[in-house]
mmCIF file of the C-alpha atoms, coordinates in Angstrom:
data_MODEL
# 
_entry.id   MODEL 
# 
loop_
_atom_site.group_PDB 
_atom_site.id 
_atom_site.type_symbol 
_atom_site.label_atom_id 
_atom_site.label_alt_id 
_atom_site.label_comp_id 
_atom_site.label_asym_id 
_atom_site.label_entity_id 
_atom_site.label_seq_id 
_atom_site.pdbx_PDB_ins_code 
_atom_site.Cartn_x 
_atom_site.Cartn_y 
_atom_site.Cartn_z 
_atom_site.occupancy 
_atom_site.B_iso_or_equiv 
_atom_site.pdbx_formal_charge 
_atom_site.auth_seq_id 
_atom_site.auth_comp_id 
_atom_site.auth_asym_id 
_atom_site.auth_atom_id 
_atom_site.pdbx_PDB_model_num 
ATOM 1   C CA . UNK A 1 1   ? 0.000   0.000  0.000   1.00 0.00 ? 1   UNK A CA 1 
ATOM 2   C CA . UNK A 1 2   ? 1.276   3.176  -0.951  1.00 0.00 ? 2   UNK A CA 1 
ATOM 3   C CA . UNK A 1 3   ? 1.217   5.760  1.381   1.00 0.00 ? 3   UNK A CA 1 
ATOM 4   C CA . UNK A 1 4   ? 1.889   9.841  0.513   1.00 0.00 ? 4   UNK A CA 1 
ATOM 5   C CA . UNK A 1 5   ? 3.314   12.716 2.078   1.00 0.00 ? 5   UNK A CA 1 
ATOM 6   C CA . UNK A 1 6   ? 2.954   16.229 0.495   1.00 0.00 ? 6   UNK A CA 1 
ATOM 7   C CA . UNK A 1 7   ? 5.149   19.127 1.962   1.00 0.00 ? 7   UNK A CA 1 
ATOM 8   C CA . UNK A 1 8   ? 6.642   22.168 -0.029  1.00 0.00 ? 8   UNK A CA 1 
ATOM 9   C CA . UNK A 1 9   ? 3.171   24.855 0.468   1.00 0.00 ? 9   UNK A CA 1 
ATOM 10  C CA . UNK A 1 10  ? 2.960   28.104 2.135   1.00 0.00 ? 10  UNK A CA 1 
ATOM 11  C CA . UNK A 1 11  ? 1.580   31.358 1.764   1.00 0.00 ? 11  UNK A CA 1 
ATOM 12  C CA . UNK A 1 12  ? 3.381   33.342 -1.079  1.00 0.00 ? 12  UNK A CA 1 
ATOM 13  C CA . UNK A 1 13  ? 2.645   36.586 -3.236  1.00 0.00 ? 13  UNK A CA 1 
ATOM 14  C CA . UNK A 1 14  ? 1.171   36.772 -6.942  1.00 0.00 ? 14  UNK A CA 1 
ATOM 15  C CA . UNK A 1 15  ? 4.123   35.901 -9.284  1.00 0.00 ? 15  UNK A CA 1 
ATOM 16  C CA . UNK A 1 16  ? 5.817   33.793 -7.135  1.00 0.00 ? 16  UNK A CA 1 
ATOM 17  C CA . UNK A 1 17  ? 7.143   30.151 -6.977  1.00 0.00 ? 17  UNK A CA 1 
ATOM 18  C CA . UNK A 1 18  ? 7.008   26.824 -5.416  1.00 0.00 ? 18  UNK A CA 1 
ATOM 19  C CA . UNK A 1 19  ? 7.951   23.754 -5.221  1.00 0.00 ? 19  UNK A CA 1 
ATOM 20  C CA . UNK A 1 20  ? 5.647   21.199 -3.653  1.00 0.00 ? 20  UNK A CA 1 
ATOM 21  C CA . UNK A 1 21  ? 7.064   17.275 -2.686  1.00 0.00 ? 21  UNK A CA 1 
ATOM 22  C CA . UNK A 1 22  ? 5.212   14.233 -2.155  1.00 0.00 ? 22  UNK A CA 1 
ATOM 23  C CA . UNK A 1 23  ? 7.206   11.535 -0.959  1.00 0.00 ? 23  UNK A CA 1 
ATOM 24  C CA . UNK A 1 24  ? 6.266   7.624  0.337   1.00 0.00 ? 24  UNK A CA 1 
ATOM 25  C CA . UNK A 1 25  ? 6.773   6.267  3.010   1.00 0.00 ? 25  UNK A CA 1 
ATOM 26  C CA . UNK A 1 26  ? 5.887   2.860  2.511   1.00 0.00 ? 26  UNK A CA 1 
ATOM 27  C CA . UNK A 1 27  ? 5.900   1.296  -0.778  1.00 0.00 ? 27  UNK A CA 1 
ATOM 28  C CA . UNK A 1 28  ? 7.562   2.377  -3.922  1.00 0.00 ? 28  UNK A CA 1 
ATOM 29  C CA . UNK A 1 29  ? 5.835   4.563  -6.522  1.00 0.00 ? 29  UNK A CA 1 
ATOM 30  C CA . UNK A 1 30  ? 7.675   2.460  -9.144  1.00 0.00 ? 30  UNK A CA 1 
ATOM 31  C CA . UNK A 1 31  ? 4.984   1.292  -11.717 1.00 0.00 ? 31  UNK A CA 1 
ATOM 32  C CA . UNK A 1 32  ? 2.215   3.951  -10.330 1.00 0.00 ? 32  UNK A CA 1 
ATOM 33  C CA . UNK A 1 33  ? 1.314   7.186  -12.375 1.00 0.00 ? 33  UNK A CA 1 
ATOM 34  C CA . UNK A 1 34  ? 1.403   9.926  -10.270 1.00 0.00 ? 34  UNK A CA 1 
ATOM 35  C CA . UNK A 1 35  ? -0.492  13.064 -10.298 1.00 0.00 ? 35  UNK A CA 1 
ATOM 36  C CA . UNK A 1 36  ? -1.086  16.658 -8.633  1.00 0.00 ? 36  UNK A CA 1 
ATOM 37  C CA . UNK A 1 37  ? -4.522  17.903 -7.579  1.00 0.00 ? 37  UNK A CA 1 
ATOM 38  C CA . UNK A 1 38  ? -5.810  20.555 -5.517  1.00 0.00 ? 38  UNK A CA 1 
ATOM 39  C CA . UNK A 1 39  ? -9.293  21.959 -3.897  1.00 0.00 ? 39  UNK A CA 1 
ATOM 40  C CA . UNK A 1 40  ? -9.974  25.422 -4.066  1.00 0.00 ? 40  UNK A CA 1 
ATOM 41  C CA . UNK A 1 41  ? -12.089 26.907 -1.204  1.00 0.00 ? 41  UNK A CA 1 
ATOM 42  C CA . UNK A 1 42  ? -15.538 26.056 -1.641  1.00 0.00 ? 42  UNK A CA 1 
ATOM 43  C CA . UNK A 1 43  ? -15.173 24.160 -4.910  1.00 0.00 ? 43  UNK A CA 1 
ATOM 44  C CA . UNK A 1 44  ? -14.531 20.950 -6.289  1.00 0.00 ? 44  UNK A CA 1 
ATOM 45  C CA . UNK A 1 45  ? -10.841 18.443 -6.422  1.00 0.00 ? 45  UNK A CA 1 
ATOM 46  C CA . UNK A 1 46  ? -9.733  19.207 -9.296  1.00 0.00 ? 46  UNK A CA 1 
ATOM 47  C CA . UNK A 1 47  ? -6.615  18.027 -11.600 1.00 0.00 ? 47  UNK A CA 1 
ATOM 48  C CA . UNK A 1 48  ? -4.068  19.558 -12.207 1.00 0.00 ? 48  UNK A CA 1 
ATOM 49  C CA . UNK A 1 49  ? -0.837  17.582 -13.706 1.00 0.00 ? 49  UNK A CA 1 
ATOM 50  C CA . UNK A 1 50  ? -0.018  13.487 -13.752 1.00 0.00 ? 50  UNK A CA 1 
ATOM 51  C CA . UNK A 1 51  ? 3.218   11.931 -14.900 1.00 0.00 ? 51  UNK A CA 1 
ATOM 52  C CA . UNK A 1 52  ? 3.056   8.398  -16.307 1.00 0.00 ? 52  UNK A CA 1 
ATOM 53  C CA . UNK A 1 53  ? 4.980   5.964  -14.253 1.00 0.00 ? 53  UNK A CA 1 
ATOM 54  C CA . UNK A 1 54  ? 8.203   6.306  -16.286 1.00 0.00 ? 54  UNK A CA 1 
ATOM 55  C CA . UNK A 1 55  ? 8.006   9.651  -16.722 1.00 0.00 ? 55  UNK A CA 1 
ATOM 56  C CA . UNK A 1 56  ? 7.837   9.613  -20.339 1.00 0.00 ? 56  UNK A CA 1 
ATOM 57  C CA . UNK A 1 57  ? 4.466   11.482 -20.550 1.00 0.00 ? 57  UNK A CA 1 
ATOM 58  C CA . UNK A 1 58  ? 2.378   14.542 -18.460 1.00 0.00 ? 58  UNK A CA 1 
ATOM 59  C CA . UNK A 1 59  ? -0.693  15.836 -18.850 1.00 0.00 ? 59  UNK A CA 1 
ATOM 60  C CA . UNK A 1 60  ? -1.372  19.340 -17.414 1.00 0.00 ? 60  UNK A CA 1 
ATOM 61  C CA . UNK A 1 61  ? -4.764  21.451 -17.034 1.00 0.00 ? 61  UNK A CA 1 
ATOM 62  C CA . UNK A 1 62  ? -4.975  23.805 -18.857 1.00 0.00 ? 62  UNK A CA 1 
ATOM 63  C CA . UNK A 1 63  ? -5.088  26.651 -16.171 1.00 0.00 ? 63  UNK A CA 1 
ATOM 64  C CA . UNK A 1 64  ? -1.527  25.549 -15.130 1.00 0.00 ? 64  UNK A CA 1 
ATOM 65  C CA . UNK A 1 65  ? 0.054   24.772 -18.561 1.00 0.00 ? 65  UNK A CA 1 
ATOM 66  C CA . UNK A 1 66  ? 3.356   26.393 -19.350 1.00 0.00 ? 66  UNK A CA 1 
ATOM 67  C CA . UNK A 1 67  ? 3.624   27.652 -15.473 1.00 0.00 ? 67  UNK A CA 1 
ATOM 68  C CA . UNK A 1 68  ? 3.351   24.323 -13.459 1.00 0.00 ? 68  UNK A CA 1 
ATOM 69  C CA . UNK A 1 69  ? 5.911   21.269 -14.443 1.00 0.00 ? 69  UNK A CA 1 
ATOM 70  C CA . UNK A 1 70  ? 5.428   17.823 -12.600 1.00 0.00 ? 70  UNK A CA 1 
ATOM 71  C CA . UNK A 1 71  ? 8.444   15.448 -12.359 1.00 0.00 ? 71  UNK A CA 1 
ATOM 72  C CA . UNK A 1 72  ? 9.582   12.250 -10.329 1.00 0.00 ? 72  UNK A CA 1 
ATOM 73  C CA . UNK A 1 73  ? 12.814  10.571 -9.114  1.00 0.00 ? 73  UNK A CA 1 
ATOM 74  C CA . UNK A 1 74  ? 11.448  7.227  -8.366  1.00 0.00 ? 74  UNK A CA 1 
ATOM 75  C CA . UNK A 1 75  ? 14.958  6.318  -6.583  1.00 0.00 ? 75  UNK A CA 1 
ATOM 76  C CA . UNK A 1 76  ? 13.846  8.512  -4.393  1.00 0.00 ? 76  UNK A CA 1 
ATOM 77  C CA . UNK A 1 77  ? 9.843   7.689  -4.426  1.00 0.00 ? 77  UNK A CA 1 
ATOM 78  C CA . UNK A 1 78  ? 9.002   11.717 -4.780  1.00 0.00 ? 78  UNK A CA 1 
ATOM 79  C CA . UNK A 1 79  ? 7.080   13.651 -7.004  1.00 0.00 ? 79  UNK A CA 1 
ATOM 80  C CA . UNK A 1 80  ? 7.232   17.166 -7.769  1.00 0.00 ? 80  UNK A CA 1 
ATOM 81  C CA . UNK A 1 81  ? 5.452   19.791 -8.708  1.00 0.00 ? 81  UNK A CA 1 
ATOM 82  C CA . UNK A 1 82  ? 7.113   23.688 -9.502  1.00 0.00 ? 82  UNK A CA 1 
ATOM 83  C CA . UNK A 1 83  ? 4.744   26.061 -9.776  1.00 0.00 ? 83  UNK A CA 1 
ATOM 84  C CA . UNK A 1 84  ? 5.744   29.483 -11.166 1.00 0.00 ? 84  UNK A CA 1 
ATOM 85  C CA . UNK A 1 85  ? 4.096   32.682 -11.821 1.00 0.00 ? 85  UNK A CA 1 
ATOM 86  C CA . UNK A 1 86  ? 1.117   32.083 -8.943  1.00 0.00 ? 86  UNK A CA 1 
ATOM 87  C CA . UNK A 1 87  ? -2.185  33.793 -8.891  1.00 0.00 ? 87  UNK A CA 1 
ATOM 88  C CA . UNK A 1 88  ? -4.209  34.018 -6.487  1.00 0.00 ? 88  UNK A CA 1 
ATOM 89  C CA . UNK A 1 89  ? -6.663  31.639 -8.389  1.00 0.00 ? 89  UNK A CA 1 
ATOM 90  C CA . UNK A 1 90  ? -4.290  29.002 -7.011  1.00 0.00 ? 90  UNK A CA 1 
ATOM 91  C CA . UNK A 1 91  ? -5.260  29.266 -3.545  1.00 0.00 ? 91  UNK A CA 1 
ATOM 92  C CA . UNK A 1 92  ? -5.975  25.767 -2.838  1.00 0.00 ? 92  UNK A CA 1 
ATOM 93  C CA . UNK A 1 93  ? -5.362  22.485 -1.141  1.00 0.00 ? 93  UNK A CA 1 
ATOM 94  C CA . UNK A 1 94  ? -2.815  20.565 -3.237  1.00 0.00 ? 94  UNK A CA 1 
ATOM 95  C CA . UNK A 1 95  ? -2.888  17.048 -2.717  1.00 0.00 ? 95  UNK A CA 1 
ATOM 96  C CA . UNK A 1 96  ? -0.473  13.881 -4.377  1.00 0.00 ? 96  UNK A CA 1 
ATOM 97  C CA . UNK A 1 97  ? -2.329  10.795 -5.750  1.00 0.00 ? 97  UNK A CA 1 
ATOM 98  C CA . UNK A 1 98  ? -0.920  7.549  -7.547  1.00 0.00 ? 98  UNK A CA 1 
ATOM 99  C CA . UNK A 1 99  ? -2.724  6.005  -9.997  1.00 0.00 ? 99  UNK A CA 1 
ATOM 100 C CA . UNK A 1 100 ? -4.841  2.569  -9.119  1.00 0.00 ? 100 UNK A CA 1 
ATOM 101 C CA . UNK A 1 101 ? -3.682  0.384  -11.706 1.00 0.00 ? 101 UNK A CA 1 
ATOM 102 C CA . UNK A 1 102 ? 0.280   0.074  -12.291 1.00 0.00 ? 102 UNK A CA 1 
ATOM 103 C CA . UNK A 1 103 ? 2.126   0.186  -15.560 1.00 0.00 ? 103 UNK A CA 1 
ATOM 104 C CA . UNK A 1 104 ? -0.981  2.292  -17.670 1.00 0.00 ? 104 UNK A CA 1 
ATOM 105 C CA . UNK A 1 105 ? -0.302  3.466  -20.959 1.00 0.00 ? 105 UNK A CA 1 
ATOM 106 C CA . UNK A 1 106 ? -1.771  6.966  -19.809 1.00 0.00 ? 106 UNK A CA 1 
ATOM 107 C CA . UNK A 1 107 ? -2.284  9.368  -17.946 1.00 0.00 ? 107 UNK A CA 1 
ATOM 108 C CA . UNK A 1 108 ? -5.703  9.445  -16.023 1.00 0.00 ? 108 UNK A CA 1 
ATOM 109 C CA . UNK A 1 109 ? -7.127  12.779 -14.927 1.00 0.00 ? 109 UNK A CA 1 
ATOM 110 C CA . UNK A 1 110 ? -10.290 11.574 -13.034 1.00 0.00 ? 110 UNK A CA 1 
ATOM 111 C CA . UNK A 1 111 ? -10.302 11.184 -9.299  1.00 0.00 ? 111 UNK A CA 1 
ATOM 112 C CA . UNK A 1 112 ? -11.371 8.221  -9.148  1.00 0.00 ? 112 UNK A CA 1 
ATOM 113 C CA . UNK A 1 113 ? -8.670  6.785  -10.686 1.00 0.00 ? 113 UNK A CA 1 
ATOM 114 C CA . UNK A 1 114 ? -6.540  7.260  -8.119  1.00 0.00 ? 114 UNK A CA 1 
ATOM 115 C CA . UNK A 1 115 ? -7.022  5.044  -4.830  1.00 0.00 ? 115 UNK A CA 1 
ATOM 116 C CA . UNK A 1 116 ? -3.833  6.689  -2.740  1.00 0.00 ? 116 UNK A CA 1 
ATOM 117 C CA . UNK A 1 117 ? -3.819  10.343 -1.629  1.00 0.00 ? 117 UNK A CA 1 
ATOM 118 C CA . UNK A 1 118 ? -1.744  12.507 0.674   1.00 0.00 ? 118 UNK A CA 1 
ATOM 119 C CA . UNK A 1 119 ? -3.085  14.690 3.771   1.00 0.00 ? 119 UNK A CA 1 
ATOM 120 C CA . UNK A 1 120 ? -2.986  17.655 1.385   1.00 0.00 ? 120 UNK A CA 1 
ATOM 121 C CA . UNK A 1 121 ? -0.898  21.020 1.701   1.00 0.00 ? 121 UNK A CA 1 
ATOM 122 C CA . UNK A 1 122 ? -2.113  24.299 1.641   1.00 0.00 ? 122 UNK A CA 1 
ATOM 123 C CA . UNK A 1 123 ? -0.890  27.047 -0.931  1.00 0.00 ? 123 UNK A CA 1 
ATOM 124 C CA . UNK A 1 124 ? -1.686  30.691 -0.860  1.00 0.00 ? 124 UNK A CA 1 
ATOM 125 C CA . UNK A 1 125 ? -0.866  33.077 -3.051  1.00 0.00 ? 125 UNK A CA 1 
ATOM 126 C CA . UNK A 1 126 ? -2.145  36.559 -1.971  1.00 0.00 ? 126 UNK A CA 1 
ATOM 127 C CA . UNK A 1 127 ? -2.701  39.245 -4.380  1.00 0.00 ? 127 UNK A CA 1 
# 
């Protein structure tokens, strides 16, 4: 079972970065697509970028494309996520996920096709 850790959030101003972790702490994510997603207040889990197990694809939303970049170092079971020129608009929860069945050919965006999640770290960005 494949438990996550986020860390990396904090309360920043409107253009700035961050780099958010998620590491495990009990199984390997080797084999597992990973992905990012976050909850705004008073809205929905959404998704926001997923890297396929070996790295060799990523899907991003489109809100975040070309200012959020996901990675992985699997020898080191962490994710990543750097997230550059913030906006207020990405206030919001952020949690780690890892996909429910190993080894797929994509990347899934849906929720519910991810059966691991972290405890979540908050990010503000004030304006």
């Amino acid at each position: 079972q494949v438990q996550l850790a986020e860390s990396g959030g904090g309360l920043v101003q409107t253009g700035d970065s961050l780099r958010l972790s998620c590491t495990t702490s009990v199984d390997s994510i080797v084999g597992r697509g990973m992905a990012w997603f976050r909850q705004p207040p008073e809205k929905e889990r959404e998704f926001v970028a997923g890297i396929k197990w070996n790295a060799a694809s990523t899907e991003s939303a489109v809100s975040v494309k070309g200012r959020f970049t996901i990675a992985r170092d699997n020898a080191k079971n962490t994710i990543y996520l750097q997230m550059n020129s913030l906006t207020p608009e990405d206030t919001a929860i952020y949690y780690c996920a890892a996909d429910r069945l190993p080894w797929r050919a994509v990347v899934p965006t849906a929720s519910a096709e991810y059966d691991r999640w972290g405890q979540g770290t908050q990010v503000t960005v004030s304006s």
